[in-house]
Amino acid sequence: MPDTPFYEVNEAIVLSGGVDLNTCMQCGMCAAVCPWREVNGEFIVRRMIRLGQMGLEGNEVEDILYGCTTCNKCVINCPRGVDIIGIMRAIRTMTAEMGGTPDTLRAVIGSCDSNGNPWGEKREKRTDWMKGLDVPAYTENTEYLLSVCCTSCYDSRSRNIARSLVKLLTQAGVSFGVIGAEENCCGESLRKTGDESGFMKLAEANIGLFNGRGVRKIIVTSPHCYHTYTKEYPEIGGEWEVVHHSQLLAQLVADGKLKVPAALAKKVAYHDPCYLGRHSEIFDEPRAVLAAAGVEAVEMPREKRFSLCCGGGGGRVWMETPAEKRFSVLRVNEAVNAGAKILATACPYCVSLLEDSRKTENLEDKLEVLDLAEVLLRSMEGETVR
């Protein structure tokens, strides 16, 4: 390592959004809590920041540069409050501008540009999840826009999250509606992987669409959408009252608009999604929903602010991770060891990765992975929700 850093690269990272790059004092508190240490992964956040400070190569390898899941655990553990995620984004933005985005993410970016979603599916299929349901269209007289995550629009497993939520909202008499195929992905994965221009294109289209339709309140099914709509869209003109579905369900239960006739009476472990918990500090409402369902709550070793990341954030949900390096494998085994029969969560990404690991670990007869809406609906209907 040379005695003199390449300050031009250092300055470029700062200008690309990594404003806290040189605030880091290399104490190692970030690396100590990074989930990659659980699986001996190649990504070491402290080393990556140091390379950025020195303006050196060594972080451009795909599994290193795009290893960060933006789980925020390092940030809450940093004694200086360094915006580590901003630094990761900045380095990725520079890489994207030089054409170094991995092929897997190129496909996601291309699909968002041409189809408005990261799944490589046609725009008009965005409403396929509604088939067989009476889902109202959003009008100026509707209270809430239901903004369904792309994953729950296109992924066959995740669609049941949106369908279950619609049934619950209908039973509670909530005034809600959907816009449909005109809506775009919120763009969170694009921003986290460095495609700032792609993110801005999607964001500006959504803001124009929502404001043009007179949207005032939004229900979201994804913590990533929640974070994007509440923390990032306001900077560019998108300001609404946004509620995650776990928050609204908890309120509906508290108000007596959703009543559970009998307890589900199953042992349930709750997995705190990074973007709902650490990023947005929403911990109590999901647990209130589970309590209303009458489940027997069991605790896993890492919960709330110290919950274990599922591995899907920061664009990782679109990338392949070897089984032995998956955080979600650790999580489903933790749930089983805690005696849980259901592993509940409140994020489509988490459901997808935990469900996949449940299968690869051959735990299908021991554990179910369900969203909170699915758990609550099951308790209300007294039957299995698939």
PDB file of N, CA, C and O in Angstrom, residues 222-264:
ATOM      1  N   SER A 222     -43.984  -3.512   1.413  1.00  0.00           N
ATOM      2  CA  SER A 222     -42.542  -3.763   1.545  1.00  0.00           C
ATOM      3  C   SER A 222     -41.874  -2.697   2.391  1.00  0.00           C
ATOM      4  O   SER A 222     -42.085  -1.494   2.172  1.00  0.00           O
ATOM      5  N   PRO A 223     -41.020  -3.085   3.347  1.00  0.00           N
ATOM      6  CA  PRO A 223     -40.236  -2.111   4.102  1.00  0.00           C
ATOM      7  C   PRO A 223     -39.309  -1.288   3.210  1.00  0.00           C
ATOM      8  O   PRO A 223     -38.979  -0.146   3.538  1.00  0.00           O
ATOM      9  N   HIS A 224     -38.889  -1.870   2.090  1.00  0.00           N
ATOM     10  CA  HIS A 224     -38.017  -1.150   1.164  1.00  0.00           C
ATOM     11  C   HIS A 224     -38.782  -0.026   0.473  1.00  0.00           C
ATOM     12  O   HIS A 224     -38.258   1.074   0.291  1.00  0.00           O
ATOM     13  N   CYS A 225     -40.021  -0.303   0.088  1.00  0.00           N
ATOM     14  CA  CYS A 225     -40.875   0.750  -0.469  1.00  0.00           C
ATOM     15  C   CYS A 225     -41.144   1.811   0.593  1.00  0.00           C
ATOM     16  O   CYS A 225     -41.123   3.013   0.302  1.00  0.00           O
ATOM     17  N   TYR A 226     -41.387   1.377   1.827  1.00  0.00           N
ATOM     18  CA  TYR A 226     -41.665   2.303   2.918  1.00  0.00           C
ATOM     19  C   TYR A 226     -40.492   3.265   3.114  1.00  0.00           C
ATOM     20  O   TYR A 226     -40.678   4.482   3.200  1.00  0.00           O
ATOM     21  N   HIS A 227     -39.299   2.721   3.166  1.00  0.00           N
ATOM     22  CA  HIS A 227     -38.100   3.555   3.347  1.00  0.00           C
ATOM     23  C   HIS A 227     -37.924   4.508   2.176  1.00  0.00           C
ATOM     24  O   HIS A 227     -37.604   5.693   2.355  1.00  0.00           O
ATOM     25  N   THR A 228     -38.132   4.007   0.967  1.00  0.00           N
ATOM     26  CA  THR A 228     -37.954   4.830  -0.230  1.00  0.00           C
ATOM     27  C   THR A 228     -38.964   5.962  -0.286  1.00  0.00           C
ATOM     28  O   THR A 228     -38.620   7.109  -0.567  1.00  0.00           O
ATOM     29  N   TYR A 229     -40.222   5.643  -0.008  1.00  0.00           N
ATOM     30  CA  TYR A 229     -41.279   6.666  -0.060  1.00  0.00           C
ATOM     31  C   TYR A 229     -41.156   7.695   1.061  1.00  0.00           C
ATOM     32  O   TYR A 229     -41.505   8.861   0.879  1.00  0.00           O
ATOM     33  N   THR A 230     -40.685   7.271   2.240  1.00  0.00           N
ATOM     34  CA  THR A 230     -40.642   8.193   3.381  1.00  0.00           C
ATOM     35  C   THR A 230     -39.314   8.923   3.525  1.00  0.00           C
ATOM     36  O   THR A 230     -39.280  10.040   4.039  1.00  0.00           O
ATOM     37  N   LYS A 231     -38.221   8.324   3.080  1.00  0.00           N
ATOM     38  CA  LYS A 231     -36.899   8.915   3.302  1.00  0.00           C
ATOM     39  C   LYS A 231     -36.265   9.495   2.030  1.00  0.00           C
ATOM     40  O   LYS A 231     -35.405  10.376   2.128  1.00  0.00           O
ATOM     41  N   GLU A 232     -36.648   8.995   0.865  1.00  0.00           N
ATOM     42  CA  GLU A 232     -35.956   9.399  -0.358  1.00  0.00           C
ATOM     43  C   GLU A 232     -36.831  10.191  -1.328  1.00  0.00           C
ATOM     44  O   GLU A 232     -36.369  11.174  -1.906  1.00  0.00           O
ATOM     45  N   TYR A 233     -38.084   9.785  -1.503  1.00  0.00           N
ATOM     46  CA  TYR A 233     -38.972  10.517  -2.409  1.00  0.00           C
ATOM     47  C   TYR A 233     -39.247  11.955  -1.965  1.00  0.00           C
ATOM     48  O   TYR A 233     -39.398  12.843  -2.822  1.00  0.00           O
ATOM     49  N   PRO A 234     -39.361  12.244  -0.646  1.00  0.00           N
ATOM     50  CA  PRO A 234     -39.630  13.628  -0.251  1.00  0.00           C
ATOM     51  C   PRO A 234     -38.602  14.628  -0.765  1.00  0.00           C
ATOM     52  O   PRO A 234     -38.923  15.805  -0.983  1.00  0.00           O
ATOM     53  N   GLU A 235     -37.365  14.175  -0.987  1.00  0.00           N
ATOM     54  CA  GLU A 235     -36.314  15.061  -1.483  1.00  0.00           C
ATOM     55  C   GLU A 235     -36.585  15.534  -2.908  1.00  0.00           C
ATOM     56  O   GLU A 235     -36.026  16.548  -3.346  1.00  0.00           O
ATOM     57  N   ILE A 236     -37.444  14.787  -3.622  1.00  0.00           N
ATOM     58  CA  ILE A 236     -37.702  15.136  -5.027  1.00  0.00           C
ATOM     59  C   ILE A 236     -39.192  15.349  -5.298  1.00  0.00           C
ATOM     60  O   ILE A 236     -39.673  15.172  -6.429  1.00  0.00           O
ATOM     61  N   GLY A 237     -39.932  15.728  -4.257  1.00  0.00           N
ATOM     62  CA  GLY A 237     -41.323  16.140  -4.465  1.00  0.00           C
ATOM     63  C   GLY A 237     -42.393  15.118  -4.162  1.00  0.00           C
ATOM     64  O   GLY A 237     -43.566  15.356  -4.457  1.00  0.00           O
ATOM     65  N   GLY A 238     -42.030  13.976  -3.572  1.00  0.00           N
ATOM     66  CA  GLY A 238     -43.032  12.960  -3.249  1.00  0.00           C
ATOM     67  C   GLY A 238     -43.296  12.909  -1.763  1.00  0.00           C
ATOM     68  O   GLY A 238     -42.548  12.248  -1.031  1.00  0.00           O
ATOM     69  N   GLU A 239     -44.305  13.605  -1.301  1.00  0.00           N
ATOM     70  CA  GLU A 239     -44.607  13.643   0.125  1.00  0.00           C
ATOM     71  C   GLU A 239     -46.041  13.209   0.385  1.00  0.00           C
ATOM     72  O   GLU A 239     -46.987  13.902   0.003  1.00  0.00           O
ATOM     73  N   TRP A 240     -46.179  12.056   1.029  1.00  0.00           N
ATOM     74  CA  TRP A 240     -47.489  11.521   1.380  1.00  0.00           C
ATOM     75  C   TRP A 240     -47.416  10.917   2.770  1.00  0.00           C
ATOM     76  O   TRP A 240     -46.329  10.730   3.321  1.00  0.00           O
ATOM     77  N   GLU A 241     -48.571  10.567   3.314  1.00  0.00           N
ATOM     78  CA  GLU A 241     -48.610   9.820   4.565  1.00  0.00           C
ATOM     79  C   GLU A 241     -48.485   8.341   4.204  1.00  0.00           C
ATOM     80  O   GLU A 241     -49.381   7.787   3.565  1.00  0.00           O
ATOM     81  N   VAL A 242     -47.384   7.731   4.569  1.00  0.00           N
ATOM     82  CA  VAL A 242     -47.106   6.352   4.168  1.00  0.00           C
ATOM     83  C   VAL A 242     -47.152   5.444   5.392  1.00  0.00           C
ATOM     84  O   VAL A 242     -46.579   5.757   6.430  1.00  0.00           O
ATOM     85  N   VAL A 243     -47.821   4.314   5.252  1.00  0.00           N
ATOM     86  CA  VAL A 243     -47.934   3.354   6.341  1.00  0.00           C
ATOM     87  C   VAL A 243     -47.580   1.960   5.834  1.00  0.00           C
ATOM     88  O   VAL A 243     -48.018   1.564   4.745  1.00  0.00           O
ATOM     89  N   HIS A 244     -46.754   1.251   6.581  1.00  0.00           N
ATOM     90  CA  HIS A 244     -46.464  -0.137   6.247  1.00  0.00           C
ATOM     91  C   HIS A 244     -47.648  -0.989   6.687  1.00  0.00           C
ATOM     92  O   HIS A 244     -48.304  -0.680   7.684  1.00  0.00           O
ATOM     93  N   HIS A 245     -47.910  -2.065   5.985  1.00  0.00           N
ATOM     94  CA  HIS A 245     -49.125  -2.826   6.285  1.00  0.00           C
ATOM     95  C   HIS A 245     -49.139  -3.394   7.696  1.00  0.00           C
ATOM     96  O   HIS A 245     -50.206  -3.570   8.288  1.00  0.00           O
ATOM     97  N   SER A 246     -47.981  -3.624   8.293  1.00  0.00           N
ATOM     98  CA  SER A 246     -47.951  -4.103   9.675  1.00  0.00           C
ATOM     99  C   SER A 246     -48.495  -3.037  10.626  1.00  0.00           C
ATOM    100  O   SER A 246     -49.183  -3.347  11.609  1.00  0.00           O
ATOM    101  N   GLN A 247     -48.181  -1.775  10.345  1.00  0.00           N
ATOM    102  CA  GLN A 247     -48.674  -0.676  11.170  1.00  0.00           C
ATOM    103  C   GLN A 247     -50.189  -0.546  11.065  1.00  0.00           C
ATOM    104  O   GLN A 247     -50.891  -0.378  12.075  1.00  0.00           O
ATOM    105  N   LEU A 248     -50.697  -0.605   9.835  1.00  0.00           N
ATOM    106  CA  LEU A 248     -52.137  -0.449   9.634  1.00  0.00           C
ATOM    107  C   LEU A 248     -52.911  -1.615  10.225  1.00  0.00           C
ATOM    108  O   LEU A 248     -53.956  -1.427  10.859  1.00  0.00           O
ATOM    109  N   LEU A 249     -52.411  -2.831  10.052  1.00  0.00           N
ATOM    110  CA  LEU A 249     -53.090  -3.996  10.616  1.00  0.00           C
ATOM    111  C   LEU A 249     -53.140  -3.915  12.137  1.00  0.00           C
ATOM    112  O   LEU A 249     -54.160  -4.245  12.758  1.00  0.00           O
ATOM    113  N   ALA A 250     -52.047  -3.462  12.743  1.00  0.00           N
ATOM    114  CA  ALA A 250     -52.029  -3.320  14.201  1.00  0.00           C
ATOM    115  C   ALA A 250     -53.077  -2.309  14.650  1.00  0.00           C
ATOM    116  O   ALA A 250     -53.757  -2.510  15.666  1.00  0.00           O
ATOM    117  N   GLN A 251     -53.216  -1.221  13.894  1.00  0.00           N
ATOM    118  CA  GLN A 251     -54.203  -0.197  14.235  1.00  0.00           C
ATOM    119  C   GLN A 251     -55.627  -0.712  14.053  1.00  0.00           C
ATOM    120  O   GLN A 251     -56.507  -0.441  14.882  1.00  0.00           O
ATOM    121  N   LEU A 252     -55.848  -1.461  12.988  1.00  0.00           N
ATOM    122  CA  LEU A 252     -57.186  -2.013  12.729  1.00  0.00           C
ATOM    123  C   LEU A 252     -57.596  -2.999  13.821  1.00  0.00           C
ATOM    124  O   LEU A 252     -58.759  -3.050  14.231  1.00  0.00           O
ATOM    125  N   VAL A 253     -56.630  -3.773  14.302  1.00  0.00           N
ATOM    126  CA  VAL A 253     -56.904  -4.703  15.404  1.00  0.00           C
ATOM    127  C   VAL A 253     -57.215  -3.920  16.679  1.00  0.00           C
ATOM    128  O   VAL A 253     -58.184  -4.220  17.393  1.00  0.00           O
ATOM    129  N   ALA A 254     -56.409  -2.899  16.963  1.00  0.00           N
ATOM    130  CA  ALA A 254     -56.605  -2.091  18.167  1.00  0.00           C
ATOM    131  C   ALA A 254     -57.950  -1.370  18.151  1.00  0.00           C
ATOM    132  O   ALA A 254     -58.581  -1.192  19.208  1.00  0.00           O
ATOM    133  N   ASP A 255     -58.397  -0.977  16.958  1.00  0.00           N
ATOM    134  CA  ASP A 255     -59.676  -0.270  16.825  1.00  0.00           C
ATOM    135  C   ASP A 255     -60.876  -1.209  16.791  1.00  0.00           C
ATOM    136  O   ASP A 255     -62.024  -0.751  16.698  1.00  0.00           O
ATOM    137  N   GLY A 256     -60.616  -2.506  16.829  1.00  0.00           N
ATOM    138  CA  GLY A 256     -61.695  -3.479  16.800  1.00  0.00           C
ATOM    139  C   GLY A 256     -62.300  -3.730  15.428  1.00  0.00           C
ATOM    140  O   GLY A 256     -63.356  -4.364  15.299  1.00  0.00           O
ATOM    141  N   LYS A 257     -61.620  -3.268  14.387  1.00  0.00           N
ATOM    142  CA  LYS A 257     -62.131  -3.466  13.030  1.00  0.00           C
ATOM    143  C   LYS A 257     -61.745  -4.821  12.449  1.00  0.00           C
ATOM    144  O   LYS A 257     -62.305  -5.256  11.444  1.00  0.00           O
ATOM    145  N   LEU A 258     -60.770  -5.465  13.064  1.00  0.00           N
ATOM    146  CA  LEU A 258     -60.403  -6.836  12.719  1.00  0.00           C
ATOM    147  C   LEU A 258     -60.440  -7.651  14.005  1.00  0.00           C
ATOM    148  O   LEU A 258     -59.674  -7.378  14.930  1.00  0.00           O
ATOM    149  N   LYS A 259     -61.340  -8.613  14.068  1.00  0.00           N
ATOM    150  CA  LYS A 259     -61.503  -9.413  15.279  1.00  0.00           C
ATOM    151  C   LYS A 259     -61.202 -10.874  14.993  1.00  0.00           C
ATOM    152  O   LYS A 259     -61.725 -11.450  14.037  1.00  0.00           O
ATOM    153  N   VAL A 260     -60.352 -11.451  15.806  1.00  0.00           N
ATOM    154  CA  VAL A 260     -59.950 -12.848  15.642  1.00  0.00           C
ATOM    155  C   VAL A 260     -60.859 -13.725  16.499  1.00  0.00           C
ATOM    156  O   VAL A 260     -60.889 -13.567  17.720  1.00  0.00           O
ATOM    157  N   PRO A 261     -61.622 -14.645  15.885  1.00  0.00           N
ATOM    158  CA  PRO A 261     -62.565 -15.475  16.643  1.00  0.00           C
ATOM    159  C   PRO A 261     -61.897 -16.489  17.562  1.00  0.00           C
ATOM    160  O   PRO A 261     -62.416 -16.830  18.616  1.00  0.00           O
ATOM    161  N   ALA A 262     -60.729 -16.996  17.154  1.00  0.00           N
ATOM    162  CA  ALA A 262     -60.045 -18.005  17.964  1.00  0.00           C
ATOM    163  C   ALA A 262     -58.542 -17.902  17.738  1.00  0.00           C
ATOM    164  O   ALA A 262     -58.089 -17.538  16.653  1.00  0.00           O
ATOM    165  N   ALA A 263     -57.778 -18.211  18.764  1.00  0.00           N
ATOM    166  CA  ALA A 263     -56.325 -18.119  18.669  1.00  0.00           C
ATOM    167  C   ALA A 263     -55.768 -19.142  17.690  1.00  0.00           C
ATOM    168  O   ALA A 263     -56.275 -20.262  17.593  1.00  0.00           O
ATOM    169  N   LEU A 264     -54.725 -18.733  16.973  1.00  0.00           N
ATOM    170  CA  LEU A 264     -54.069 -19.656  16.048  1.00  0.00           C
ATOM    171  C   LEU A 264     -53.334 -20.748  16.817  1.00  0.00           C
ATOM    172  O   LEU A 264     -53.217 -21.872  16.348  1.00  0.00           O
TER     173      LEU A 264
END
